[in-house]
Structures are given as C-alpha cells and as structure tokens.
Coordinates of C-alpha atoms and ligand atoms in Angstrom, one line a residue:
M454 CA 41.7 -22.3 -42.3
A455 CA 42.8 -25.7 -41.0
S456 CA 46.6 -26.2 -41.0
P457 CA 47.9 -29.1 -43.1
P458 CA 48.5 -32.3 -41.1
T459 CA 51.9 -32.7 -39.8
V460 CA 51.5 -36.4 -39.4
D461 CA 50.8 -38.8 -42.4
P462 CA 47.6 -40.6 -41.2
E463 CA 48.6 -43.9 -42.9
V464 CA 51.9 -43.8 -41.2
F465 CA 50.1 -43.1 -37.9
Y466 CA 47.6 -46.0 -38.4
S467 CA 50.3 -48.5 -39.4
K468 CA 52.3 -48.2 -36.3
L469 CA 49.4 -48.7 -33.9
P470 CA 49.1 -52.5 -33.9
A471 CA 52.6 -52.9 -32.5
F472 CA 51.4 -51.1 -29.4
H473 CA 48.1 -53.0 -29.2
V474 CA 45.9 -49.9 -29.7
E475 CA 43.4 -49.1 -32.4
P476 CA 41.4 -45.9 -33.1
L477 CA 37.8 -46.0 -32.0
W478 CA 36.8 -43.7 -34.9
R479 CA 37.7 -46.3 -37.4
A480 CA 36.0 -49.2 -35.6
R481 CA 33.0 -50.4 -37.5
G482 CA 30.1 -52.2 -35.8
L483 CA 31.4 -51.8 -32.2
M484 CA 28.2 -50.0 -31.1
R485 CA 25.5 -51.8 -33.1
P486 CA 22.1 -50.3 -33.5
A487 CA 20.3 -53.5 -32.5
P488 CA 21.1 -57.1 -31.5
G489 CA 23.0 -59.0 -34.2
R490 CA 20.6 -61.9 -34.2
E491 CA 22.8 -64.5 -35.6
A492 CA 20.8 -67.3 -34.0
V493 CA 17.6 -68.2 -35.9
G494 CA 14.2 -69.6 -35.0
C495 CA 14.5 -73.4 -35.4
V496 CA 12.8 -76.6 -34.4
W497 CA 14.2 -80.0 -33.3
R498 CA 11.7 -82.7 -34.0
Y499 CA 11.4 -85.1 -31.1
D500 CA 10.9 -88.3 -33.1
E501 CA 14.1 -87.5 -35.1
V502 CA 16.3 -86.6 -32.1
R503 CA 14.8 -89.4 -30.0
R504 CA 15.8 -92.0 -32.6
L505 CA 19.4 -90.7 -32.7
L506 CA 19.5 -90.5 -28.9
L507 CA 18.4 -94.1 -28.5
E508 CA 20.9 -95.2 -31.1
S509 CA 23.6 -93.4 -29.1
G510 CA 22.8 -95.8 -26.3
D511 CA 24.6 -98.4 -28.3
V512 CA 27.5 -96.1 -29.0
V513 CA 28.5 -95.0 -25.5
T514 CA 27.5 -95.8 -22.0
A515 CA 26.3 -93.0 -19.7
A516 CA 29.4 -93.6 -17.5
E517 CA 31.8 -93.3 -20.5
A518 CA 30.0 -90.2 -21.8
D519 CA 29.8 -88.6 -18.3
R520 CA 26.5 -87.3 -19.7
R521 CA 24.9 -88.9 -22.8
V522 CA 23.4 -85.9 -24.4
L523 CA 22.7 -84.8 -27.9
M524 CA 23.2 -81.0 -27.9
L525 CA 20.7 -79.0 -29.9
L526 CA 22.7 -76.6 -32.1
N527 CA 21.2 -73.4 -33.5
P528 CA 22.0 -73.5 -37.3
G529 CA 22.7 -69.8 -37.2
L530 CA 25.5 -70.1 -34.7
D531 CA 28.1 -71.8 -36.8
G532 CA 28.4 -75.1 -34.8
A533 CA 28.6 -73.4 -31.4
A534 CA 27.1 -75.6 -28.6
A535 CA 24.2 -73.2 -28.2
A536 CA 20.5 -73.1 -29.0
T537 CA 20.4 -69.3 -28.7
A538 CA 23.2 -66.8 -28.0
N539 CA 23.2 -67.4 -24.2
L540 CA 21.3 -70.7 -23.8
Y541 CA 22.4 -74.3 -24.3
A542 CA 19.9 -77.1 -24.8
G543 CA 20.3 -80.8 -25.1
L544 CA 18.4 -84.1 -24.8
Q545 CA 19.8 -86.5 -22.3
L546 CA 19.3 -90.3 -22.2
V547 CA 19.8 -92.5 -19.1
L548 CA 19.2 -96.2 -19.8
P549 CA 17.9 -98.6 -17.1
G550 CA 20.6 -99.4 -14.5
E551 CA 22.9 -96.5 -15.7
V552 CA 24.4 -93.8 -13.5
A553 CA 25.6 -90.4 -14.7
P554 CA 28.2 -89.7 -12.0
K555 CA 28.5 -86.9 -9.5
H556 CA 29.9 -83.6 -10.7
R557 CA 29.4 -79.9 -10.3
H558 CA 30.0 -76.8 -12.5
A559 CA 29.6 -73.1 -12.5
A560 CA 27.0 -73.3 -15.3
A561 CA 23.5 -73.7 -13.9
A562 CA 21.1 -76.3 -15.2
I563 CA 17.4 -77.0 -15.4
R564 CA 15.9 -80.3 -16.6
F565 CA 12.4 -80.8 -18.0
I566 CA 11.5 -84.5 -18.0
V567 CA 10.2 -85.7 -21.4
E568 CA 9.9 -89.5 -21.1
G569 CA 10.3 -92.3 -18.6
D570 CA 9.3 -92.9 -15.0
G571 CA 11.6 -93.6 -12.1
A572 CA 15.0 -92.1 -12.8
Y573 CA 16.4 -89.8 -10.1
T574 CA 18.5 -86.7 -9.8
A575 CA 20.3 -86.0 -6.6
V576 CA 21.2 -82.3 -5.9
D577 CA 23.1 -81.2 -2.9
G578 CA 22.1 -84.1 -0.7
E579 CA 18.5 -84.5 -1.8
K580 CA 17.2 -87.2 -4.2
S581 CA 14.3 -86.6 -6.4
V582 CA 12.5 -89.2 -8.6
M583 CA 11.6 -87.6 -11.9
R584 CA 8.4 -88.0 -13.9
P585 CA 7.4 -86.5 -17.2
G586 CA 6.7 -82.7 -16.9
D587 CA 8.7 -82.3 -13.7
L588 CA 11.1 -79.4 -13.7
V589 CA 14.3 -80.1 -11.8
L590 CA 16.9 -77.5 -10.9
T591 CA 20.6 -77.9 -10.6
P592 CA 21.9 -74.5 -9.5
N593 CA 25.4 -73.2 -10.1
W594 CA 28.1 -75.3 -8.3
T595 CA 25.6 -77.8 -6.7
W596 CA 26.7 -81.4 -6.7
H597 CA 24.5 -83.6 -8.9
D598 CA 24.3 -87.1 -10.2
H599 CA 21.6 -89.0 -12.0
G600 CA 20.6 -92.7 -12.1
N601 CA 17.9 -94.8 -13.7
E602 CA 16.5 -97.4 -11.4
S603 CA 13.4 -98.1 -13.6
D604 CA 13.2 -100.6 -16.4
G605 CA 12.7 -98.1 -19.2
P606 CA 14.8 -95.3 -20.9
M607 CA 14.6 -91.9 -19.3
I608 CA 14.9 -88.8 -21.5
W609 CA 14.9 -85.2 -20.4
L610 CA 15.6 -81.7 -21.9
D611 CA 18.7 -80.1 -20.3
G612 CA 18.8 -76.3 -20.3
L613 CA 22.0 -74.5 -19.2
D614 CA 23.6 -71.1 -19.3
I615 CA 26.9 -72.5 -20.7
P616 CA 27.3 -70.0 -23.6
L617 CA 26.9 -67.1 -21.2
V618 CA 29.2 -68.5 -18.5
N619 CA 31.9 -69.2 -21.2
K620 CA 31.5 -65.7 -22.6
L621 CA 32.0 -64.2 -19.2
D622 CA 35.0 -66.5 -18.9
V623 CA 34.0 -67.9 -15.5
P624 CA 33.7 -71.7 -16.1
F625 CA 34.5 -74.1 -13.4
F626 CA 34.0 -77.9 -13.3
E627 CA 34.7 -80.6 -10.8
S628 CA 34.3 -84.3 -11.1
P629 CA 35.6 -86.3 -8.1
G630 CA 35.3 -89.7 -9.8
E631 CA 32.4 -91.0 -7.6
D632 CA 29.1 -92.2 -8.9
R633 CA 26.8 -90.9 -6.2
Q634 CA 26.7 -88.2 -3.6
L635 CA 25.9 -88.7 0.1
L636 CA 22.2 -88.1 0.7
T637 CA 21.6 -85.8 3.7
R638 CA 17.9 -84.9 3.3
P639 CA 14.7 -87.0 2.9
D640 CA 13.8 -87.6 -0.8
D641 CA 11.9 -84.7 -2.3
A642 CA 12.0 -82.8 1.0
S643 CA 12.3 -79.4 -0.7
A644 CA 9.4 -80.0 -3.0
R645 CA 7.2 -80.8 0.0
H646 CA 8.4 -78.1 2.3
W647 CA 8.9 -75.1 0.0
A648 CA 6.8 -75.5 -3.1
Q649 CA 3.6 -74.0 -1.9
G650 CA 5.1 -70.6 -1.6
R651 CA 2.5 -69.4 0.8
L652 CA 3.8 -71.4 3.7
R653 CA 7.4 -70.9 4.7
P654 CA 9.4 -73.6 6.5
L655 CA 11.0 -71.6 9.3
W656 CA 13.4 -74.3 10.3
E657 CA 15.3 -73.6 7.1
G658 CA 16.3 -70.2 8.5
D659 CA 17.3 -67.4 6.2
W660 CA 17.8 -68.8 2.7
Q661 CA 20.7 -66.6 1.6
R662 CA 21.3 -68.2 -1.8
R663 CA 20.2 -66.6 -5.0
Y664 CA 18.6 -69.7 -6.4
S665 CA 15.4 -71.5 -5.4
P666 CA 15.7 -74.1 -2.6
V667 CA 13.3 -76.4 -4.5
V668 CA 14.8 -79.3 -6.4
N669 CA 11.7 -80.6 -8.2
Y670 CA 8.6 -78.7 -9.3
P671 CA 6.4 -81.7 -10.0
W672 CA 4.1 -81.8 -13.0
T673 CA 1.1 -83.0 -11.0
V674 CA 1.0 -79.6 -9.2
T675 CA 2.0 -77.5 -12.3
E676 CA -0.7 -79.1 -14.5
R677 CA -3.4 -78.6 -11.9
V678 CA -2.6 -74.9 -11.4
L679 CA -2.5 -74.4 -15.1
R680 CA -5.8 -76.1 -15.7
D681 CA -7.6 -74.4 -12.9
A682 CA -6.4 -71.0 -14.1
A683 CA -7.4 -71.8 -17.7
A684 CA -11.0 -72.4 -16.5
D685 CA -11.0 -68.7 -15.2
T686 CA -9.0 -66.7 -17.8
D687 CA -7.5 -66.5 -21.2
G688 CA -4.3 -65.1 -19.6
T689 CA -2.1 -62.8 -21.6
P690 CA -2.3 -61.7 -25.3
H691 CA 1.1 -63.0 -26.2
D692 CA 1.4 -66.2 -24.2
G693 CA -2.1 -67.3 -23.2
V694 CA -2.4 -68.7 -19.7
V695 CA 1.3 -68.5 -18.6
F696 CA 3.0 -69.0 -15.3
R697 CA 6.5 -68.3 -14.3
Y698 CA 8.1 -70.9 -12.0
T699 CA 9.3 -69.0 -9.0
N700 CA 11.8 -69.1 -6.1
P701 CA 9.3 -69.5 -3.2
V702 CA 11.6 -67.3 -1.0
D703 CA 11.3 -64.1 -2.9
G704 CA 8.9 -64.8 -5.8
G705 CA 11.7 -64.2 -8.3
H706 CA 13.1 -66.4 -11.0
V707 CA 14.2 -69.9 -10.1
L708 CA 17.9 -69.3 -10.9
P709 CA 19.8 -66.0 -11.3
T710 CA 20.7 -66.9 -14.9
L711 CA 17.8 -69.0 -16.1
G712 CA 14.0 -68.4 -15.9
C713 CA 11.3 -71.0 -16.6
A714 CA 7.7 -70.7 -17.6
V715 CA 4.8 -72.9 -18.6
Q716 CA 1.9 -71.8 -20.7
L717 CA -1.4 -73.2 -21.9
L718 CA -2.7 -72.0 -25.3
K719 CA -6.3 -72.7 -25.6
A720 CA -7.6 -74.4 -28.8
G721 CA -7.4 -71.9 -31.7
F722 CA -5.3 -69.4 -29.7
R723 CA -3.6 -66.8 -31.9
G724 CA -1.1 -64.8 -29.9
A725 CA -0.1 -61.2 -30.5
A726 CA 3.4 -60.5 -31.9
H727 CA 6.2 -59.0 -29.9
R728 CA 9.9 -59.1 -29.4
H729 CA 12.2 -58.9 -26.4
T730 CA 15.9 -59.1 -25.9
S731 CA 15.6 -62.3 -23.9
A732 CA 15.7 -65.5 -25.8
A733 CA 13.8 -68.7 -25.1
V734 CA 13.9 -72.4 -25.7
Y735 CA 10.5 -74.0 -25.8
H736 CA 9.5 -77.6 -25.3
V737 CA 6.1 -78.8 -26.4
V738 CA 4.4 -80.8 -23.6
R739 CA 1.3 -81.4 -25.6
G740 CA -0.7 -80.2 -28.5
N741 CA 0.2 -79.0 -32.0
G742 CA 0.7 -75.5 -33.2
A743 CA 3.0 -73.0 -34.8
T744 CA 5.2 -70.1 -33.8
I745 CA 6.1 -67.5 -36.4
V746 CA 9.7 -66.3 -35.8
D747 CA 10.9 -63.3 -37.8
G748 CA 8.5 -64.3 -40.6
A749 CA 9.3 -68.0 -40.6
R750 CA 6.6 -70.4 -39.5
L751 CA 7.8 -73.1 -37.2
T752 CA 5.3 -75.9 -36.8
W753 CA 5.6 -78.0 -33.7
G754 CA 4.0 -81.0 -32.0
P755 CA 4.4 -83.1 -28.8
G756 CA 8.0 -83.5 -27.6
D757 CA 9.5 -81.0 -30.1
T758 CA 11.9 -78.3 -28.9
F759 CA 12.2 -74.9 -30.6
A760 CA 14.3 -71.8 -30.1
V761 CA 13.2 -68.1 -30.3
P762 CA 16.3 -65.9 -30.4
G763 CA 16.5 -62.7 -28.5
W764 CA 14.9 -59.7 -30.3
A765 CA 13.2 -62.0 -32.9
V766 CA 9.6 -61.0 -33.6
H767 CA 7.4 -64.0 -32.6
E768 CA 3.8 -65.1 -32.1
H769 CA 2.4 -68.4 -31.0
A770 CA -0.7 -70.2 -32.3
A771 CA -2.3 -73.3 -31.1
G772 CA -4.1 -75.8 -33.4
D773 CA -7.6 -77.2 -32.9
E774 CA -6.8 -78.5 -29.5
E775 CA -5.1 -76.9 -26.5
A776 CA -1.3 -76.8 -26.4
I777 CA 1.0 -76.7 -23.4
L778 CA 4.6 -75.3 -23.7
F779 CA 7.4 -75.3 -21.2
S780 CA 10.2 -72.8 -21.8
F781 CA 13.5 -71.5 -20.3
T782 CA 15.1 -68.1 -20.9
D783 CA 18.0 -65.8 -20.2
E784 CA 15.5 -63.2 -18.9
P785 CA 16.8 -63.1 -15.3
V786 CA 20.3 -62.1 -16.5
L787 CA 19.1 -59.3 -18.7
E788 CA 16.6 -58.1 -16.1
S789 CA 19.2 -57.9 -13.4
L790 CA 21.6 -56.0 -15.7
D791 CA 18.9 -53.6 -17.0
L792 CA 19.2 -55.0 -20.5
L793 CA 15.7 -56.5 -20.8
R794 CA 13.8 -54.6 -23.5
T795 CA 10.4 -55.5 -24.9
A796 CA 8.6 -54.1 -27.9
P797 CA 5.2 -54.8 -29.6
A798 CA 5.3 -55.9 -33.2
D799 CA 2.9 -56.2 -36.1
R800 CA 1.3 -59.5 -36.9
Q801 CA 3.4 -61.5 -39.3
E802 CA 2.4 -63.4 -42.4
A803 CA 3.8 -66.8 -42.8
Ligands
FE2_1383 FE1 26.0 -81.5 -14.8
FE2_1384 FE1 7.7 -63.6 -26.1

C-alpha cells in the first residue's frame, strides 16, 4: 500500500517558479506528435503586389529603404516576417539609376528575377547582370549590393533563411555605408567557369566553402535543360520534370540552408499528393494551374508566389498549357539534421 504523501503537491508546485524550474510531467505539448503547422498554404498575386511595389517607389528610395522590399507574410504566422516557419520571401524593386548599398548578413539569400533587364548584383567581388528567370545566390556573410543601370524597373523575388537564423539566435549584419563593393573578378566569371558541373576549373583550387561558387544560374541554360528533358520524360509523379539547382563542386544544394528547384508541369499534368517536413515557396515562371494544400485549392498564374508549409499535404496540377515553377526550400537544413521526413498521401478533393 502506498504511503500518504508527506509533501503537499500544490505547495511543491507553487514554489518552483522562484527557482526557474518546472516539472516535465505537467508540461503539455512539449513533445508534439506532429508538426504544429501554423503556417498555411497561401498565394500572393503578382499583379496586386507589383502594383503596391511600384507605388512604394514613390514612398521611399532604394537608398532610404536600404532594400525596397514588400515582404510576403504567411497569414497563419501572426504577422511574422515569414512565408513559412523557416523561410522568408519578399519582392524587391530597384528603379532605374538606383543603388541598394553594400551590406552583408548571416542570413543567406537567393534571388529569382521576375521582371526587368539590366540590373546587377555584385557578390564577393563579382558582378552579374540579371535577367528574368536567373537565379542569383548571396550566401551567408558575402558582401552584396545591387544597382539598376537599365531604363526600366527591376523586380525580383528574394528568398532568405531569416526566420531560421533568428530562431537559432545567430543573426549578424554589417553595413559599412558604401554604395558599391570593389570588383575583383570579371563579370559573371563564376557562371562561365563553374556552371557546367562536368568541367571543373582547377585554378580555383579546393573550394572549401559550404555554398556554391556560382553567383548566377542563368535562365537561358536552365530553360534549355528543362525543355530538352521534357522532350524525353514526364519526370516524377509529384513534381513532373523537376531539377534541383546544385553546387557544382559536390552536386549538393546551392546553399547549406536553402535549396532551389525548377520544374516543368506538362499541359494537363496532375501530380500525386504527398507531404514532407520541408516547406517551399514557389514562384510561377509561366503557365496557369493549381496546387491543393491541405484540402485548399490555390490557383496560380504567371508571376504569382505561393507557399506550401512543411508537412502540408500538397499536389500540383497544370492547366491546358505547360507550367514552369521555381521554388526554394529549407530542405538542406532538415536533411543535414536528419529531420527530413516524406510521406505519401491520398489525393485531395478541392
Ligand atoms: Fe542583403
Ligand atoms: Fe512536394
């Protein structure tokens, strides 16, 4: 027979906070059975955000703003600057003649060019002129500045790991107050020397960094590869003809915290449903279609951006014409920490 307690439990519990301890056996929800999934599937319409972005050009200069960006906020995340739990997304505008000054930060960035022709990004001594569909990398702690030397507005999608870096409490930021960095390499040198992957530039020596040495993955190459493959295959059941952008040194993801992919969905494509712990932000390069996310149908068209949170059941469908989607994800983080989990799912009705 159990002996009667010699300590009054309520007295015991009430004195704990003063010592900054709490009983694990009374903690609810500490070990959750599955991801919390506060972020929801959502779409940002390009024509709507573009209109606001162009209006913002009259509100603030790129120099005043440092970066003139409208952040894309997931409505499930209570106003946090996040498109999914770990991913930040924004649309940035640089007007003709403007400069977004040199800075660097611990958060890594990718850019996918949406509109314009002739603005540049400089990254760690290399300048690259950006055109629609180009993917430009700004790895963790690399100096970067942007400028628009063309006569039209330049708009791109920014993708960063800011929510993750802030959760890990490792943010750093430096802005020396200079517009431009010193250029130390020929323009677009890395795209020419490294991007083929099958030929390695030996004068670069051992590339010891964990990110890709390529600044710009040009659309002209990406589109050709995508189209050639689509002539041969239907690709994968979930994502159609899909390519991951790789680091040509090791074939892995382009950045340790952000992965990028591009996929072609043939006309009438109807993808299989699945879920994975990694989240993704998609940008519609061309075509119309819909993605069902946890039972909600998100229709999308050219220029739109949409978010698929981690562990949300999703399936893509193209309309009557082919569609091309670019996406960035937190997959490399989860993969390297053994936290990437994938599961098939039943087809959804929406
Ligand atoms: Fe930046
Ligand atoms: Fe997926």
